[in-house]
XYZ file of C-alpha atoms in Angstrom:
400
model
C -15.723 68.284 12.696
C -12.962 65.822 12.107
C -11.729 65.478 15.860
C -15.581 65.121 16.940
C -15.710 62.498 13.589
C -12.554 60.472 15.485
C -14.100 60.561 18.553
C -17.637 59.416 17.886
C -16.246 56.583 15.820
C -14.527 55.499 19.150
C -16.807 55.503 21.283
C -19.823 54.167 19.117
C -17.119 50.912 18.742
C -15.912 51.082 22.472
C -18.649 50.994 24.293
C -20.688 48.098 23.352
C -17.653 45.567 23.473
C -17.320 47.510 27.097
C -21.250 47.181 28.092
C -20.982 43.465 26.707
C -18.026 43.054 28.563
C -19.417 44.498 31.886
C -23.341 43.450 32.006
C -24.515 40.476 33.535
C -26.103 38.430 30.707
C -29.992 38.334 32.204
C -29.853 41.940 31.578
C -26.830 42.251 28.788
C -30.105 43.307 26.314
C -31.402 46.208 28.358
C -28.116 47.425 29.139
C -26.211 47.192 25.488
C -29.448 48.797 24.512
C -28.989 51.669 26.786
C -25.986 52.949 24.888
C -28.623 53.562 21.906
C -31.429 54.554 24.034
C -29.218 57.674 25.358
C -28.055 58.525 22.200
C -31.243 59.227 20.858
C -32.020 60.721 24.371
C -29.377 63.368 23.508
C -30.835 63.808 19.866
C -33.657 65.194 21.747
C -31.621 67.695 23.813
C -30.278 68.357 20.688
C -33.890 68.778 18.894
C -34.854 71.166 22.076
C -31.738 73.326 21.590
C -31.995 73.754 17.924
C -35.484 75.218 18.672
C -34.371 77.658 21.483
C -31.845 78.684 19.632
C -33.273 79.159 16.303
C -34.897 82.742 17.720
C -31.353 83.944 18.215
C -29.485 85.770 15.872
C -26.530 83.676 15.475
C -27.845 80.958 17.628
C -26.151 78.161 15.562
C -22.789 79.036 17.549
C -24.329 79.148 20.637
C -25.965 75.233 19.740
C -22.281 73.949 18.718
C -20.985 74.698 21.640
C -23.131 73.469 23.974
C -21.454 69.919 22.594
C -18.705 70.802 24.709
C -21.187 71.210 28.096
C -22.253 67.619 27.062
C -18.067 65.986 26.066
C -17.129 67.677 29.626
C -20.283 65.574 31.391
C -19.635 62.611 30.040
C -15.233 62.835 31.001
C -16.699 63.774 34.606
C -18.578 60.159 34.671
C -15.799 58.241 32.824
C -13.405 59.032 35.614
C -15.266 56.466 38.310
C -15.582 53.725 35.579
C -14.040 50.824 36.596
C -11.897 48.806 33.857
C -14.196 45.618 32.035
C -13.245 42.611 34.288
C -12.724 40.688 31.194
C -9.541 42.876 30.084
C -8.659 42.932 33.263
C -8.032 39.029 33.467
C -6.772 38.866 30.713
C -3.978 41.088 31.776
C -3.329 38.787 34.775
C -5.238 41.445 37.395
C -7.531 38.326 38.787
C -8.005 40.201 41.891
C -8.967 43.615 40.681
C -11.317 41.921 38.549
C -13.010 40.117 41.103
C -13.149 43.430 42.832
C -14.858 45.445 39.771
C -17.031 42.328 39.938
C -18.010 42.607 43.440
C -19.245 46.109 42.730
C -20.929 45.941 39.341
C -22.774 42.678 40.555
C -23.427 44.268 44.114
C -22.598 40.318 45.753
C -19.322 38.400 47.016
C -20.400 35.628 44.988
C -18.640 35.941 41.605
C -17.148 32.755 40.989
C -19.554 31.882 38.151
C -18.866 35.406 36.517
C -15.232 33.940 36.562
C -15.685 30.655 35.449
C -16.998 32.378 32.223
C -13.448 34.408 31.785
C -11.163 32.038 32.637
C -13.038 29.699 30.337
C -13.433 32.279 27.173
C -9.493 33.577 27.629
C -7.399 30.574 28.903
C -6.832 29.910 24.918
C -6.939 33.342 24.085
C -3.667 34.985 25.251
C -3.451 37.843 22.395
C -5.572 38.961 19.695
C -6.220 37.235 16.969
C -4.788 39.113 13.274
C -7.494 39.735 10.610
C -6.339 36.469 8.872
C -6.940 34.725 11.505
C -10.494 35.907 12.099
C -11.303 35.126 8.294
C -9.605 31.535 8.770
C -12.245 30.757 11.146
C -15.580 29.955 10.132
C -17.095 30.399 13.109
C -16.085 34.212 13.911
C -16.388 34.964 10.160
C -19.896 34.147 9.772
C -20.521 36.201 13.097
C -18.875 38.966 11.605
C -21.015 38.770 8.078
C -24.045 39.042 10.291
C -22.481 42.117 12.892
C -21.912 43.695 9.104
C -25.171 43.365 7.733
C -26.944 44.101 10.421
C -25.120 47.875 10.760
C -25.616 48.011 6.995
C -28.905 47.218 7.323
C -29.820 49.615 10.678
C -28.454 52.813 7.929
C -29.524 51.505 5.002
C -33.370 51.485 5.933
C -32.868 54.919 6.245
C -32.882 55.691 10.175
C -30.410 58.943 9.520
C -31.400 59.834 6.912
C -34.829 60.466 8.283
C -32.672 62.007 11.475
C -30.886 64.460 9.832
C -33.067 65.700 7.146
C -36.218 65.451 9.262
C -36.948 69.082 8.985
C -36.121 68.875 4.902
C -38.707 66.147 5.074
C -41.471 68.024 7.023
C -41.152 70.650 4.888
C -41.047 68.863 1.744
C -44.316 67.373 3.041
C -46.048 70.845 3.054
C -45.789 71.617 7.248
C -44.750 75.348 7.951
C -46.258 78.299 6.584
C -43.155 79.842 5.026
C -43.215 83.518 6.681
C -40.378 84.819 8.120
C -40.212 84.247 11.991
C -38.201 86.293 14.287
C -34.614 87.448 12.841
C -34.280 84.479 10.332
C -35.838 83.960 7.105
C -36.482 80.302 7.674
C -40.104 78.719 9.253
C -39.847 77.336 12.532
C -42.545 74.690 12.335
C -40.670 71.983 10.319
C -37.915 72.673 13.378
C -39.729 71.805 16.019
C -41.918 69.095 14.164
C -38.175 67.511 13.983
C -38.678 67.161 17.578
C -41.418 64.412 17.273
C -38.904 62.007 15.633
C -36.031 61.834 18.102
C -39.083 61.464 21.034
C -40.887 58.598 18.563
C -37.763 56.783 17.964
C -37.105 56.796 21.557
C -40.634 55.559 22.511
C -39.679 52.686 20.686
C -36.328 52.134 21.916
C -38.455 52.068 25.486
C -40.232 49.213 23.748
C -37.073 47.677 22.951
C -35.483 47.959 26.074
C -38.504 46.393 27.931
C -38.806 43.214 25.522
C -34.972 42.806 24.356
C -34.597 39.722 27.091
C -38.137 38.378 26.939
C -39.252 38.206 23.577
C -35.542 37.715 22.258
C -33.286 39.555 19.591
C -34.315 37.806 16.543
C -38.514 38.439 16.967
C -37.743 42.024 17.636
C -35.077 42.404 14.880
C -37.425 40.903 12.382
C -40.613 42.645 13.436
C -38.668 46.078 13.358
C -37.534 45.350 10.010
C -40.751 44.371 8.957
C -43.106 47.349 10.340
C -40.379 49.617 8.974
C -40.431 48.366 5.410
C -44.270 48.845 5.550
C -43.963 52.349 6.887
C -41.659 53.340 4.847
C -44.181 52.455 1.973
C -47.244 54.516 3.886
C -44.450 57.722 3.824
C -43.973 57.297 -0.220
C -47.759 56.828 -0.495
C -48.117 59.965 1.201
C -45.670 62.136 -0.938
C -47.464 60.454 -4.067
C -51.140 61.873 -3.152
C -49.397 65.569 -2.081
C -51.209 67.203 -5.049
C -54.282 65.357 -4.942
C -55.211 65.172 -1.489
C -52.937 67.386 0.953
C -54.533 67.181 4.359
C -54.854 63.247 3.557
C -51.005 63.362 2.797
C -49.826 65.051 5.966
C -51.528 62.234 7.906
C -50.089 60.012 6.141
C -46.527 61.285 6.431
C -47.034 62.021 9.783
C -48.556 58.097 10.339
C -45.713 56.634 8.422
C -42.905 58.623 10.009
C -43.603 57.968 13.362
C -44.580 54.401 12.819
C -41.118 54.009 11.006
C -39.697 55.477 13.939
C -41.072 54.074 16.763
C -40.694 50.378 14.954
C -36.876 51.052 14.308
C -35.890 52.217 17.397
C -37.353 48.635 19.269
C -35.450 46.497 16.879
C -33.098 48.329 14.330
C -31.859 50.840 16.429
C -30.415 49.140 19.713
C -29.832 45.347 18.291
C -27.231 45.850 15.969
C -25.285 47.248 18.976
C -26.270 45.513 21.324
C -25.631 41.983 18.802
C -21.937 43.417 18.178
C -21.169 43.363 21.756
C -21.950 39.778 22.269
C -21.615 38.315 19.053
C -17.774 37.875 18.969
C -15.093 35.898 20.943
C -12.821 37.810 22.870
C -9.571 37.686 21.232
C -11.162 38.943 18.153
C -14.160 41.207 19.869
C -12.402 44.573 19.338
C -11.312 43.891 16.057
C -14.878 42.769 14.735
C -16.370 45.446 16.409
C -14.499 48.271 15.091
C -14.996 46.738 11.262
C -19.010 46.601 12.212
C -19.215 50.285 13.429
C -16.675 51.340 10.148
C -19.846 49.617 8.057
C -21.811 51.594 9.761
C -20.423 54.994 9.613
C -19.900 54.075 6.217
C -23.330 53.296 5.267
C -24.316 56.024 6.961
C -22.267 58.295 5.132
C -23.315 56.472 1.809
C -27.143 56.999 2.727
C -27.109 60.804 4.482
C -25.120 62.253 1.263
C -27.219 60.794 -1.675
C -30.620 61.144 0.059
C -31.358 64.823 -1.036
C -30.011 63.605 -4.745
C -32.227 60.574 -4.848
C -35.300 62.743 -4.491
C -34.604 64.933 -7.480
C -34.172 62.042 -9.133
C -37.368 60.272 -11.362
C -37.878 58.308 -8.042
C -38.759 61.109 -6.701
C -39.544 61.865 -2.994
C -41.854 58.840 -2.636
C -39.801 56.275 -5.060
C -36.838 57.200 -2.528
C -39.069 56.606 0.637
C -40.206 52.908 -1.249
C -36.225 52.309 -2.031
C -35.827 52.585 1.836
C -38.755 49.810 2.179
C -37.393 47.565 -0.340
C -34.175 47.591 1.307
C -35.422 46.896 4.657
C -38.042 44.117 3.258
C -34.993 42.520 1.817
C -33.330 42.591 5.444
C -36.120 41.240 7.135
C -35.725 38.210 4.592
C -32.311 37.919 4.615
C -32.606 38.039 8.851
C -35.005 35.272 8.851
C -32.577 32.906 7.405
C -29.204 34.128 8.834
C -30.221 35.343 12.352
C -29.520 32.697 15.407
C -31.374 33.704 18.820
C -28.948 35.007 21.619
C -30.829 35.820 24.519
C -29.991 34.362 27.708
C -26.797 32.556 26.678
C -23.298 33.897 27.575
C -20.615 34.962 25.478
C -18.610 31.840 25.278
C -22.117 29.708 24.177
C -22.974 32.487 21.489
C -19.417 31.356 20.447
C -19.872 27.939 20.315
C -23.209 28.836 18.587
C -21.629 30.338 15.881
C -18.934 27.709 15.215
C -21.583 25.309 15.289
C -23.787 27.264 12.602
C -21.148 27.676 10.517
C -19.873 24.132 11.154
C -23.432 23.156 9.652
C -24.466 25.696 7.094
C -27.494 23.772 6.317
C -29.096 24.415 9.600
C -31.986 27.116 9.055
C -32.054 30.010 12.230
C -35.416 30.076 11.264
C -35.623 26.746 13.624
C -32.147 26.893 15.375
C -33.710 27.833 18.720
C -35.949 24.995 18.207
C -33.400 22.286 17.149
C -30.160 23.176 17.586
C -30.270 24.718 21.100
C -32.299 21.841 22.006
C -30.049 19.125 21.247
C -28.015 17.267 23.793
C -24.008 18.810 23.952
C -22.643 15.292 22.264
C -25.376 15.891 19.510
C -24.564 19.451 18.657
C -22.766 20.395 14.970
C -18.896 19.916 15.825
C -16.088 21.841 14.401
C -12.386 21.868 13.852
C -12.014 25.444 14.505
C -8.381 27.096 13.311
C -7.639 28.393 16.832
C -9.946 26.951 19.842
C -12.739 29.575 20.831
C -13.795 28.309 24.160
C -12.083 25.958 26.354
C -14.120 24.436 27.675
C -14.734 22.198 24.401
C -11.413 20.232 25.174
C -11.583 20.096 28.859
C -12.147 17.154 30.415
C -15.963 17.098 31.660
C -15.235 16.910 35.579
C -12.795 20.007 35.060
C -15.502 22.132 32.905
C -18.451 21.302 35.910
């Protein structure tokens, strides 16, 4: 458990900085959102083989080891990856990344792809230190939001409805209790579980298909939203149990899969797919890895006290309207701290960010309909400890 522990933890803070790194940015949404999308993909496998498995006698081995079928896949396909042309650059390989170019963009013509690079890394020559990052305004106020936003994704309560989905089906009443097969467990609440990998990934779908339309922020802040409110039907639901049970199944049922399918087009993807683009790229790896340790550490904060909480006074339905508080308070807290993204490219989210944080006072509530609207000599300037983008002191022939 602690090697697959290490190796999760790199690769949930690998490969969005390498999907940012890689994706063209008309479709750097869809694809950063992909990385999410297949992980709740294999949460399904996962759900199927649980199920199988459960009617053999011992089947739980058989299920862990299948995660080595999957680990051996997935080394297969990492062996024709090419390297991110941004690393490769910035190691002085111009010419294999041009190539890699060539073949993720499927054209010769990849000069604007790097204009980009050579304009993000010609100040950049090595990574920035941690003191650095927190000297800059700019980058820290990028990283508060890549924080809160992981906080926020676990602290609404996404795995804690993953992992104790059966707990919660059965807590709800589902299953009839007799003894199936071999095992002295019910079945139902097992494959019930099922329903909220493929909800959450019906909304992920959702995501995917409006991430670089309707924008980050609107789906970020109606996920948060619709999940706060479902979150309250699921409590309401646990409440009437006694009183009214068929009427509280359909309510669980309602709120669970709304929850679900709301999270997974905002909540689920976005905070990945936002922590691959938010950051410059001497201090992208470095901000990403302390966003996905917030994670996993909210996470683990929220999966162990869960089955405490509800044998606490706020019982199973005061811990259900906890979750809703926490993500109404998100959804408040996004409104006011969360800058649109889509469609520019790294170096302008960059500039974006320095500029925010240049002017606290400007509200993202509006920024997409001042800021990114003024002219380039009107735009919030600021004295940044270590230049970002250089293209801010380039001469304006050289930058065109």
């Amino acid at each position: 458990r602690v090697i697959v522990g290490l190796a999760i933890g790199l690769a949930s803070s690998t490969v969005p900085v390498y999907l940012g790194e890689c994706a063209p940015v008309e479709i750097r949404g869809r694809v950063l959102g992909s990385f999410n999308a297949f992980v709740v993909f294999g949460q399904i496998l996962a759900a199927l083989l649980d199920g199988t498995f459960f009617y053999v006698r011992d089947g739980w081995r058989i299920m862990l080891a299948f995660g080595a079928v999957f680990s051996t896949l997935q080394l297969l396909g990492l062996i024709i990856l090419p390297e991110s042309p941004r690393w490769l650059y910035k190691q002085g390989r111009e010419r294999d990344a041009v190539k890699v170019l060539k073949k993720l963009r499927g054209s010769e013509n990849v000069r604007s792809d790097i204009r980009e690079i050579r304009g993000a890394l010609e100040d950049q020559a090595s990574q920035l230190s941690l003191f650095q990052i927190l000297r800059s305004p700019g980058i820290t106020r990028a990283l508060t939001l890549g924080m809160g936003i992981m906080a926020l994704q676990q602290f609404a309560g996404i795995n804690t409805v993953m992992y104790y989905s059966a707990t919660i089906f059965k807590f709800a009443g589902f299953g009839s209790g007799d003894s199936i097969c071999c095992c002295d467990k019910d079945v139902v609440p097992i494959w019930l579980a099922l329903s909220t990998s493929i909800a959450q990934f019906v909304g992920i779908l959702i995501g995917q298909k409006l991430s670089d339309s309707k924008g980050r922020r609107f789906l970020l802040l109606s996920s948060a939203l619709v999940a706060s409110v479902c979150l309250g039907l699921l409590g309401l639901g646990f409440m009437i149990q006694n009183e009214a049970k068929m009427l509280s199944r359909i309510l669980t049922l309602l709120g669970l899969m709304g929850y679900l399918i709301s999270f997974g087009w905002g909540l689920a993807t976005l905070p990945w797919t936002l922590n691959g683009e938010l950051y410059p790229m001497a201090a992208r790896s470095q901000c990403a890895s302390i966003a996905t340790m917030t994670n996993w550490i909210s996470n683990f904060v929220v999966s162990g006290t869960f089955l405490t909480l509800v044998h606490t006074p706020l019982q199973t339905q005061g811990t259900f309207w906890l979750l809703g508080v926490i993500a109404f308070s998100g959804f408040c807290w996004l409104f006011y701290r969360m800058p649109e993204t889509k469609g520019k490219t790294l170096a302008e989210i960059t500039s974006m960010f320095e500029a925010l944080a240049a002017g606290a006072a400007i509200d993202c509530a509006v920024q997409e309909n001042t800021y990114s609207r003024l002219p380039s000599d009107r735009a919030p300037s600021v004295e940044p400890f270590f230049t970002l983008n250089s293209d801010i002191d380039r001469p304006q022939s050289e930058t065109k």
